Amino acid sequence: MQTVWVFGDQLNRKIGALAKAKPGETRVLLVESEALLGWPRHVQRNHFATAAMRRFGADLEAAGFEVDRRRAPTLRAGFEAHVSEHRPDEVVATEPNARAARALCGELGVSLRRSNQFLCHADDFAAWADGRERLRMEDFYRWTRRRLGYLMDGDEPEGGRWNFDADNREPPPDDPSIFTTPPRSTLDAIDEEVLDSIPESFGARPDGTWATSRRGALARLRHFVDHELARFGPYEDAITQGSWHLAHSVLSPYLNQGLLLPGEVCDRVVARYAQGGIPLASAEGFVRQVIGWREYVWGLYWLWPDHAESNAFAHHAPLPPAFTGAAKTKMACLAETLKGLEDRAWVHHIQRLMILSNFANLVGIDPKQLLAWMSSQYIDAAEWVMVPNVMGMALYADGGRMATKPYVSGGAYINRMSDSCKRCPYDPRRRTGDDACPFTTLYWDFLARHEGALQGNHRMARPLMSMRRLRDLPAVRDRAKQVLRGLEAGSI
Ligand SMILES: Cc1cc2nc3c(=O)[nH]c(=O)nc-3n(C[C@H](O)[C@H](O)[C@H](O)COP(=O)(O)OP(=O)(O)OC[C@H]3O[C@@H](n4cnc5c(N)ncnc54)[C@H](O)[C@@H]3O)c2cc1C
Ligand code: SF4
């Protein structure tokens, strides 16, 4: 009998090796690795990963498959125990989504089937990238949209524009109750069993926010399409205490684990758009995130094996105590973002980019430490998506291989796009003095510190010129030293 080894982020009957497998002819292997669970990760992440795997195994059994579900010290140990017990004729797997798992399959002699979990296979991405000087997301997106035919009018984009991103910069609305809360699941016996079986960890216990089955994931997708899609776009960059999700789809964990597939999600969105009542900008904005950004970072992960090693700014500072939980911070925007992570293992894109990563860059945190920390915090964390987003997009640690400029800002941006500053003891307009906003002080200090590295970048010319014109720059830089000391001591 043949074994199909299904990894924990390939939980879908339509993926690769499983797509053609038939009950009676195929045994499925699912390994829960104690090494992965033992690595410090948010409890909701460990619960989600484990419960989703167990429910998928149960679904396969209900469909008639024999399923070997194993808990083992490592993936390798689980595989070896399976082989020695069942003596399969052959073990096959769908190309895994992480380098380490692919290497392991190579070492163990597992035959790999081509993956269709993404809409652009890494080989096709490499062919697209070949010979291009810059790998711009927008170029990739247009190529992909033409290829897949989403929202196209012949060879041209529907509505005459490829991209409505410039319209998506609204601050939070006065009334955040316009956003509807995604459905919740009721925890059942499987969840309790899972919680009993995973190691003690940090973060709030699961409360049903995250679905752990395909059925639950489909319900979240339905909710988004029916209730939030029409609002998707304008508030993508806004941050408000009044709504943790705004109009975001909150679907990334399901897409990354295989519970949903990117094509079916886009099909639903485009079909709902075709029925009317959904602005083109909303449908296009969502499709761009999935077939553009998501597939683009997937392709970059495979194209650039050394990306995780980037550290162009030579940043080596450790994580501040506010990140490790050793101290609280008085900075409202940061404290609220960290609380969101503790509560749900998820915060939205702008909190990841313009609060957490921006802060890390301004403070000079070692990129690899930030990468490891984020990987331990997010419900949707995966190496392929984390590395390009952190090293390329968020930190510019790759020196501009991916992004055209660093996403750094002072408090003025956060004040415009969030409601946090109202609750903060610091003043986003001030750069010196005890009540100066740490973001604002550190922003100018960052530009002064990295002036040499940034001056060749024409997109940084204006910020650098403004920095050079600051009459109080020496005082700002003194205050920056104080802020860094305060962060370390947990007093900021
Ligand atoms: C520093 C940093 C770390 C990140 N880490 C992760 C991560 O570990 N896992 C993860 O899935 N995403 C990550 N992202 C990308 C993005 O923030 C999340 O995909 C998004 O917040 C998920 O929420 P959502 O499903 O509501 O997204 P929506 O705003 O509703 O977007 C729809 C979908 O588009 C995709 N998408 C959007 N932006 C990106 C992007 N930049 N890269 C890849 N896919 C994207 C996601 O699948 C998402 O579900 C990171 C971004 C940054 C800046
Ligand atoms: S004042 Fe500065 S630290 Fe406080 S919430 Fe605003 S941006 Fe954040």
PDB file of C-alpha atoms in Angstrom, residues 197-385:
ATOM      1  CA  SER A 197      -1.873  17.362  25.072  1.00  0.00           C
ATOM      2  CA  ILE A 198       0.132  20.506  24.210  1.00  0.00           C
ATOM      3  CA  PRO A 199       2.838  22.009  26.415  1.00  0.00           C
ATOM      4  CA  GLU A 200       2.174  24.961  28.718  1.00  0.00           C
ATOM      5  CA  SER A 201       2.794  28.138  26.792  1.00  0.00           C
ATOM      6  CA  PHE A 202       2.142  31.870  26.749  1.00  0.00           C
ATOM      7  CA  GLY A 203      -0.912  33.811  25.527  1.00  0.00           C
ATOM      8  CA  ALA A 204      -4.633  33.726  26.256  1.00  0.00           C
ATOM      9  CA  ARG A 205      -6.300  30.320  25.932  1.00  0.00           C
ATOM     10  CA  PRO A 206      -8.328  29.655  22.766  1.00  0.00           C
ATOM     11  CA  ASP A 207     -11.837  31.114  22.897  1.00  0.00           C
ATOM     12  CA  GLY A 208     -13.248  29.963  19.563  1.00  0.00           C
ATOM     13  CA  THR A 209     -11.995  32.943  17.547  1.00  0.00           C
ATOM     14  CA  TRP A 210     -10.099  30.548  15.282  1.00  0.00           C
ATOM     15  CA  ALA A 211     -11.808  27.798  13.368  1.00  0.00           C
ATOM     16  CA  THR A 212      -9.903  24.526  13.347  1.00  0.00           C
ATOM     17  CA  SER A 213     -11.820  22.685  10.612  1.00  0.00           C
ATOM     18  CA  ARG A 214     -12.533  23.221   6.945  1.00  0.00           C
ATOM     19  CA  ARG A 215     -16.193  23.687   7.737  1.00  0.00           C
ATOM     20  CA  GLY A 216     -15.366  26.425  10.261  1.00  0.00           C
ATOM     21  CA  ALA A 217     -12.959  28.069   7.822  1.00  0.00           C
ATOM     22  CA  LEU A 218     -15.648  28.084   5.119  1.00  0.00           C
ATOM     23  CA  ALA A 219     -18.042  29.749   7.573  1.00  0.00           C
ATOM     24  CA  ARG A 220     -15.435  32.501   8.181  1.00  0.00           C
ATOM     25  CA  LEU A 221     -15.024  32.938   4.416  1.00  0.00           C
ATOM     26  CA  ARG A 222     -18.798  33.175   3.947  1.00  0.00           C
ATOM     27  CA  HIS A 223     -19.017  35.746   6.708  1.00  0.00           C
ATOM     28  CA  PHE A 224     -16.317  37.877   5.155  1.00  0.00           C
ATOM     29  CA  VAL A 225     -17.820  37.765   1.669  1.00  0.00           C
ATOM     30  CA  ASP A 226     -21.363  38.487   2.904  1.00  0.00           C
ATOM     31  CA  HIS A 227     -20.600  41.105   5.543  1.00  0.00           C
ATOM     32  CA  GLU A 228     -17.200  42.738   5.112  1.00  0.00           C
ATOM     33  CA  LEU A 229     -16.063  42.471   1.505  1.00  0.00           C
ATOM     34  CA  ALA A 230     -17.942  45.622   0.528  1.00  0.00           C
ATOM     35  CA  ARG A 231     -15.964  47.571   3.130  1.00  0.00           C
ATOM     36  CA  PHE A 232     -12.595  45.937   2.332  1.00  0.00           C
ATOM     37  CA  GLY A 233     -10.054  48.495   1.209  1.00  0.00           C
ATOM     38  CA  PRO A 234     -10.563  51.994   2.582  1.00  0.00           C
ATOM     39  CA  TYR A 235      -9.751  51.046   6.196  1.00  0.00           C
ATOM     40  CA  GLU A 236      -6.967  48.559   5.444  1.00  0.00           C
ATOM     41  CA  ASP A 237      -4.331  50.826   7.003  1.00  0.00           C
ATOM     42  CA  ALA A 238      -6.359  52.020   9.995  1.00  0.00           C
ATOM     43  CA  ILE A 239      -5.869  50.914  13.610  1.00  0.00           C
ATOM     44  CA  THR A 240      -8.592  51.283  16.214  1.00  0.00           C
ATOM     45  CA  GLN A 241      -9.299  49.969  19.679  1.00  0.00           C
ATOM     46  CA  GLY A 242     -12.937  49.708  18.592  1.00  0.00           C
ATOM     47  CA  SER A 243     -12.314  46.758  16.256  1.00  0.00           C
ATOM     48  CA  TRP A 244      -9.426  44.301  16.171  1.00  0.00           C
ATOM     49  CA  HIS A 245     -10.219  43.130  12.625  1.00  0.00           C
ATOM     50  CA  LEU A 246     -11.914  46.105  10.869  1.00  0.00           C
ATOM     51  CA  ALA A 247     -12.780  44.897   7.348  1.00  0.00           C
ATOM     52  CA  HIS A 248      -9.827  42.502   7.103  1.00  0.00           C
ATOM     53  CA  SER A 249     -10.814  38.998   6.069  1.00  0.00           C
ATOM     54  CA  VAL A 250      -8.919  37.310   8.952  1.00  0.00           C
ATOM     55  CA  LEU A 251      -8.460  34.291   6.679  1.00  0.00           C
ATOM     56  CA  SER A 252      -4.652  33.977   6.656  1.00  0.00           C
ATOM     57  CA  PRO A 253      -4.435  31.056   9.149  1.00  0.00           C
ATOM     58  CA  TYR A 254      -6.834  28.949   7.066  1.00  0.00           C
ATOM     59  CA  LEU A 255      -5.065  29.752   3.809  1.00  0.00           C
ATOM     60  CA  ASN A 256      -1.681  28.946   5.301  1.00  0.00           C
ATOM     61  CA  GLN A 257      -2.782  25.639   6.823  1.00  0.00           C
ATOM     62  CA  GLY A 258      -4.592  24.473   3.671  1.00  0.00           C
ATOM     63  CA  LEU A 259      -8.089  24.647   5.171  1.00  0.00           C
ATOM     64  CA  LEU A 260      -8.875  27.141   2.405  1.00  0.00           C
ATOM     65  CA  LEU A 261      -7.238  27.406  -0.996  1.00  0.00           C
ATOM     66  CA  PRO A 262      -6.336  30.758  -2.554  1.00  0.00           C
ATOM     67  CA  GLY A 263      -8.208  30.039  -5.792  1.00  0.00           C
ATOM     68  CA  GLU A 264     -11.493  29.167  -4.085  1.00  0.00           C
ATOM     69  CA  VAL A 265     -11.282  32.261  -1.894  1.00  0.00           C
ATOM     70  CA  CYS A 266     -10.738  34.559  -4.906  1.00  0.00           C
ATOM     71  CA  ASP A 267     -13.464  32.750  -6.881  1.00  0.00           C
ATOM     72  CA  ARG A 268     -15.961  33.438  -4.080  1.00  0.00           C
ATOM     73  CA  VAL A 269     -14.974  37.084  -3.877  1.00  0.00           C
ATOM     74  CA  VAL A 270     -15.198  37.635  -7.626  1.00  0.00           C
ATOM     75  CA  ALA A 271     -18.513  35.772  -7.849  1.00  0.00           C
ATOM     76  CA  ARG A 272     -19.952  37.932  -5.070  1.00  0.00           C
ATOM     77  CA  TYR A 273     -18.666  41.056  -6.836  1.00  0.00           C
ATOM     78  CA  ALA A 274     -20.394  39.939 -10.041  1.00  0.00           C
ATOM     79  CA  GLN A 275     -23.734  39.814  -8.196  1.00  0.00           C
ATOM     80  CA  GLY A 276     -23.468  43.582  -7.576  1.00  0.00           C
ATOM     81  CA  GLY A 277     -23.249  45.829  -4.520  1.00  0.00           C
ATOM     82  CA  ILE A 278     -19.503  45.344  -3.995  1.00  0.00           C
ATOM     83  CA  PRO A 279     -17.193  48.177  -5.096  1.00  0.00           C
ATOM     84  CA  LEU A 280     -14.615  47.131  -7.676  1.00  0.00           C
ATOM     85  CA  ALA A 281     -11.913  48.645  -5.424  1.00  0.00           C
ATOM     86  CA  SER A 282     -12.869  46.200  -2.639  1.00  0.00           C
ATOM     87  CA  ALA A 283     -12.873  43.106  -4.838  1.00  0.00           C
ATOM     88  CA  GLU A 284      -9.651  44.161  -6.573  1.00  0.00           C
ATOM     89  CA  GLY A 285      -8.011  45.075  -3.245  1.00  0.00           C
ATOM     90  CA  PHE A 286      -8.698  41.641  -1.818  1.00  0.00           C
ATOM     91  CA  VAL A 287      -7.703  39.725  -4.961  1.00  0.00           C
ATOM     92  CA  ARG A 288      -4.445  41.730  -5.061  1.00  0.00           C
ATOM     93  CA  GLN A 289      -3.589  40.649  -1.510  1.00  0.00           C
ATOM     94  CA  VAL A 290      -4.065  37.002  -2.370  1.00  0.00           C
ATOM     95  CA  ILE A 291      -2.881  36.543  -5.947  1.00  0.00           C
ATOM     96  CA  GLY A 292      -0.431  39.434  -5.681  1.00  0.00           C
ATOM     97  CA  TRP A 293       1.221  39.795  -2.284  1.00  0.00           C
ATOM     98  CA  ARG A 294       0.714  36.273  -1.045  1.00  0.00           C
ATOM     99  CA  GLU A 295       1.976  34.538  -4.169  1.00  0.00           C
ATOM    100  CA  TYR A 296       4.779  37.069  -4.564  1.00  0.00           C
ATOM    101  CA  VAL A 297       6.244  36.406  -1.106  1.00  0.00           C
ATOM    102  CA  TRP A 298       5.842  32.663  -1.683  1.00  0.00           C
ATOM    103  CA  GLY A 299       7.895  32.959  -4.876  1.00  0.00           C
ATOM    104  CA  LEU A 300      10.553  35.136  -3.221  1.00  0.00           C
ATOM    105  CA  TYR A 301      10.971  32.664  -0.370  1.00  0.00           C
ATOM    106  CA  TRP A 302      12.037  29.941  -2.827  1.00  0.00           C
ATOM    107  CA  LEU A 303      14.024  32.275  -5.046  1.00  0.00           C
ATOM    108  CA  TRP A 304      16.152  33.795  -2.294  1.00  0.00           C
ATOM    109  CA  PRO A 305      17.380  31.059   0.082  1.00  0.00           C
ATOM    110  CA  ASP A 306      19.695  33.512   1.859  1.00  0.00           C
ATOM    111  CA  HIS A 307      16.994  36.113   2.568  1.00  0.00           C
ATOM    112  CA  ALA A 308      16.590  35.130   6.235  1.00  0.00           C
ATOM    113  CA  GLU A 309      20.242  36.064   6.857  1.00  0.00           C
ATOM    114  CA  SER A 310      19.772  39.723   5.835  1.00  0.00           C
ATOM    115  CA  ASN A 311      20.935  42.488   8.161  1.00  0.00           C
ATOM    116  CA  ALA A 312      21.806  45.493   5.991  1.00  0.00           C
ATOM    117  CA  PHE A 313      21.559  48.009   8.847  1.00  0.00           C
ATOM    118  CA  ALA A 314      23.792  45.835  11.053  1.00  0.00           C
ATOM    119  CA  HIS A 315      21.189  45.889  13.818  1.00  0.00           C
ATOM    120  CA  HIS A 316      22.087  43.761  16.820  1.00  0.00           C
ATOM    121  CA  ALA A 317      19.926  44.985  19.724  1.00  0.00           C
ATOM    122  CA  PRO A 318      17.989  42.337  21.673  1.00  0.00           C
ATOM    123  CA  LEU A 319      14.202  42.351  21.935  1.00  0.00           C
ATOM    124  CA  PRO A 320      13.050  44.953  24.476  1.00  0.00           C
ATOM    125  CA  PRO A 321      11.391  43.614  27.651  1.00  0.00           C
ATOM    126  CA  ALA A 322       7.987  44.816  26.397  1.00  0.00           C
ATOM    127  CA  PHE A 323       8.204  42.195  23.623  1.00  0.00           C
ATOM    128  CA  THR A 324       9.269  39.351  25.865  1.00  0.00           C
ATOM    129  CA  GLY A 325       6.640  40.088  28.506  1.00  0.00           C
ATOM    130  CA  ALA A 326       9.295  41.007  31.085  1.00  0.00           C
ATOM    131  CA  ALA A 327       7.917  44.564  31.364  1.00  0.00           C
ATOM    132  CA  LYS A 328       4.936  46.633  30.283  1.00  0.00           C
ATOM    133  CA  THR A 329       5.300  49.662  28.040  1.00  0.00           C
ATOM    134  CA  LYS A 330       3.519  52.991  28.474  1.00  0.00           C
ATOM    135  CA  MET A 331       3.438  53.531  24.701  1.00  0.00           C
ATOM    136  CA  ALA A 332      -0.280  53.072  23.974  1.00  0.00           C
ATOM    137  CA  CYS A 333       0.036  51.955  20.335  1.00  0.00           C
ATOM    138  CA  LEU A 334       2.642  49.336  21.214  1.00  0.00           C
ATOM    139  CA  ALA A 335       0.911  48.142  24.391  1.00  0.00           C
ATOM    140  CA  GLU A 336      -2.412  47.745  22.554  1.00  0.00           C
ATOM    141  CA  THR A 337      -0.780  45.826  19.709  1.00  0.00           C
ATOM    142  CA  LEU A 338       1.008  43.496  22.125  1.00  0.00           C
ATOM    143  CA  LYS A 339      -2.253  42.955  24.011  1.00  0.00           C
ATOM    144  CA  GLY A 340      -3.956  42.050  20.708  1.00  0.00           C
ATOM    145  CA  LEU A 341      -1.278  39.448  20.102  1.00  0.00           C
ATOM    146  CA  GLU A 342      -1.632  38.031  23.584  1.00  0.00           C
ATOM    147  CA  ASP A 343      -5.431  37.809  23.219  1.00  0.00           C
ATOM    148  CA  ARG A 344      -5.617  36.282  19.728  1.00  0.00           C
ATOM    149  CA  ALA A 345      -2.135  35.548  18.336  1.00  0.00           C
ATOM    150  CA  TRP A 346      -3.090  37.889  15.478  1.00  0.00           C
ATOM    151  CA  VAL A 347      -2.886  41.580  14.715  1.00  0.00           C
ATOM    152  CA  HIS A 348      -3.499  43.071  11.307  1.00  0.00           C
ATOM    153  CA  HIS A 349      -1.008  44.027   8.648  1.00  0.00           C
ATOM    154  CA  ILE A 350      -0.414  47.655   9.628  1.00  0.00           C
ATOM    155  CA  GLN A 351       0.132  46.746  13.269  1.00  0.00           C
ATOM    156  CA  ARG A 352       2.724  44.185  12.108  1.00  0.00           C
ATOM    157  CA  LEU A 353       4.331  46.665   9.725  1.00  0.00           C
ATOM    158  CA  MET A 354       4.011  50.157  11.164  1.00  0.00           C
ATOM    159  CA  ILE A 355       3.933  49.409  14.893  1.00  0.00           C
ATOM    160  CA  LEU A 356       5.951  46.256  15.613  1.00  0.00           C
ATOM    161  CA  SER A 357       8.441  46.229  12.731  1.00  0.00           C
ATOM    162  CA  ASN A 358       8.784  49.982  12.484  1.00  0.00           C
ATOM    163  CA  PHE A 359       9.558  50.031  16.202  1.00  0.00           C
ATOM    164  CA  ALA A 360      12.048  47.177  15.816  1.00  0.00           C
ATOM    165  CA  ASN A 361      13.881  49.041  13.077  1.00  0.00           C
ATOM    166  CA  LEU A 362      13.952  52.326  14.970  1.00  0.00           C
ATOM    167  CA  VAL A 363      15.301  50.573  18.074  1.00  0.00           C
ATOM    168  CA  GLY A 364      17.761  48.513  16.019  1.00  0.00           C
ATOM    169  CA  ILE A 365      16.541  45.023  16.960  1.00  0.00           C
ATOM    170  CA  ASP A 366      18.429  42.142  15.347  1.00  0.00           C
ATOM    171  CA  PRO A 367      16.244  41.065  12.365  1.00  0.00           C
ATOM    172  CA  LYS A 368      16.633  37.376  13.151  1.00  0.00           C
ATOM    173  CA  GLN A 369      15.437  37.936  16.703  1.00  0.00           C
ATOM    174  CA  LEU A 370      12.381  39.772  15.428  1.00  0.00           C
ATOM    175  CA  LEU A 371      11.733  37.018  12.902  1.00  0.00           C
ATOM    176  CA  ALA A 372      11.892  34.335  15.598  1.00  0.00           C
ATOM    177  CA  TRP A 373       9.718  36.376  17.949  1.00  0.00           C
ATOM    178  CA  MET A 374       7.042  37.014  15.313  1.00  0.00           C
ATOM    179  CA  SER A 375       7.119  33.361  14.277  1.00  0.00           C
ATOM    180  CA  SER A 376       6.342  32.409  17.857  1.00  0.00           C
ATOM    181  CA  GLN A 377       3.488  34.908  18.187  1.00  0.00           C
ATOM    182  CA  TYR A 378       1.288  34.687  15.097  1.00  0.00           C
ATOM    183  CA  ILE A 379      -1.458  32.172  14.481  1.00  0.00           C
ATOM    184  CA  ASP A 380      -0.689  32.360  10.729  1.00  0.00           C
ATOM    185  CA  ALA A 381       3.108  32.176  11.007  1.00  0.00           C
ATOM    186  CA  ALA A 382       4.975  30.211   8.355  1.00  0.00           C
ATOM    187  CA  GLU A 383       8.580  30.548   7.294  1.00  0.00           C
ATOM    188  CA  TRP A 384       7.754  31.232   3.628  1.00  0.00           C
ATOM    189  CA  VAL A 385       5.526  34.180   4.444  1.00  0.00           C
TER     190      VAL A 385
END
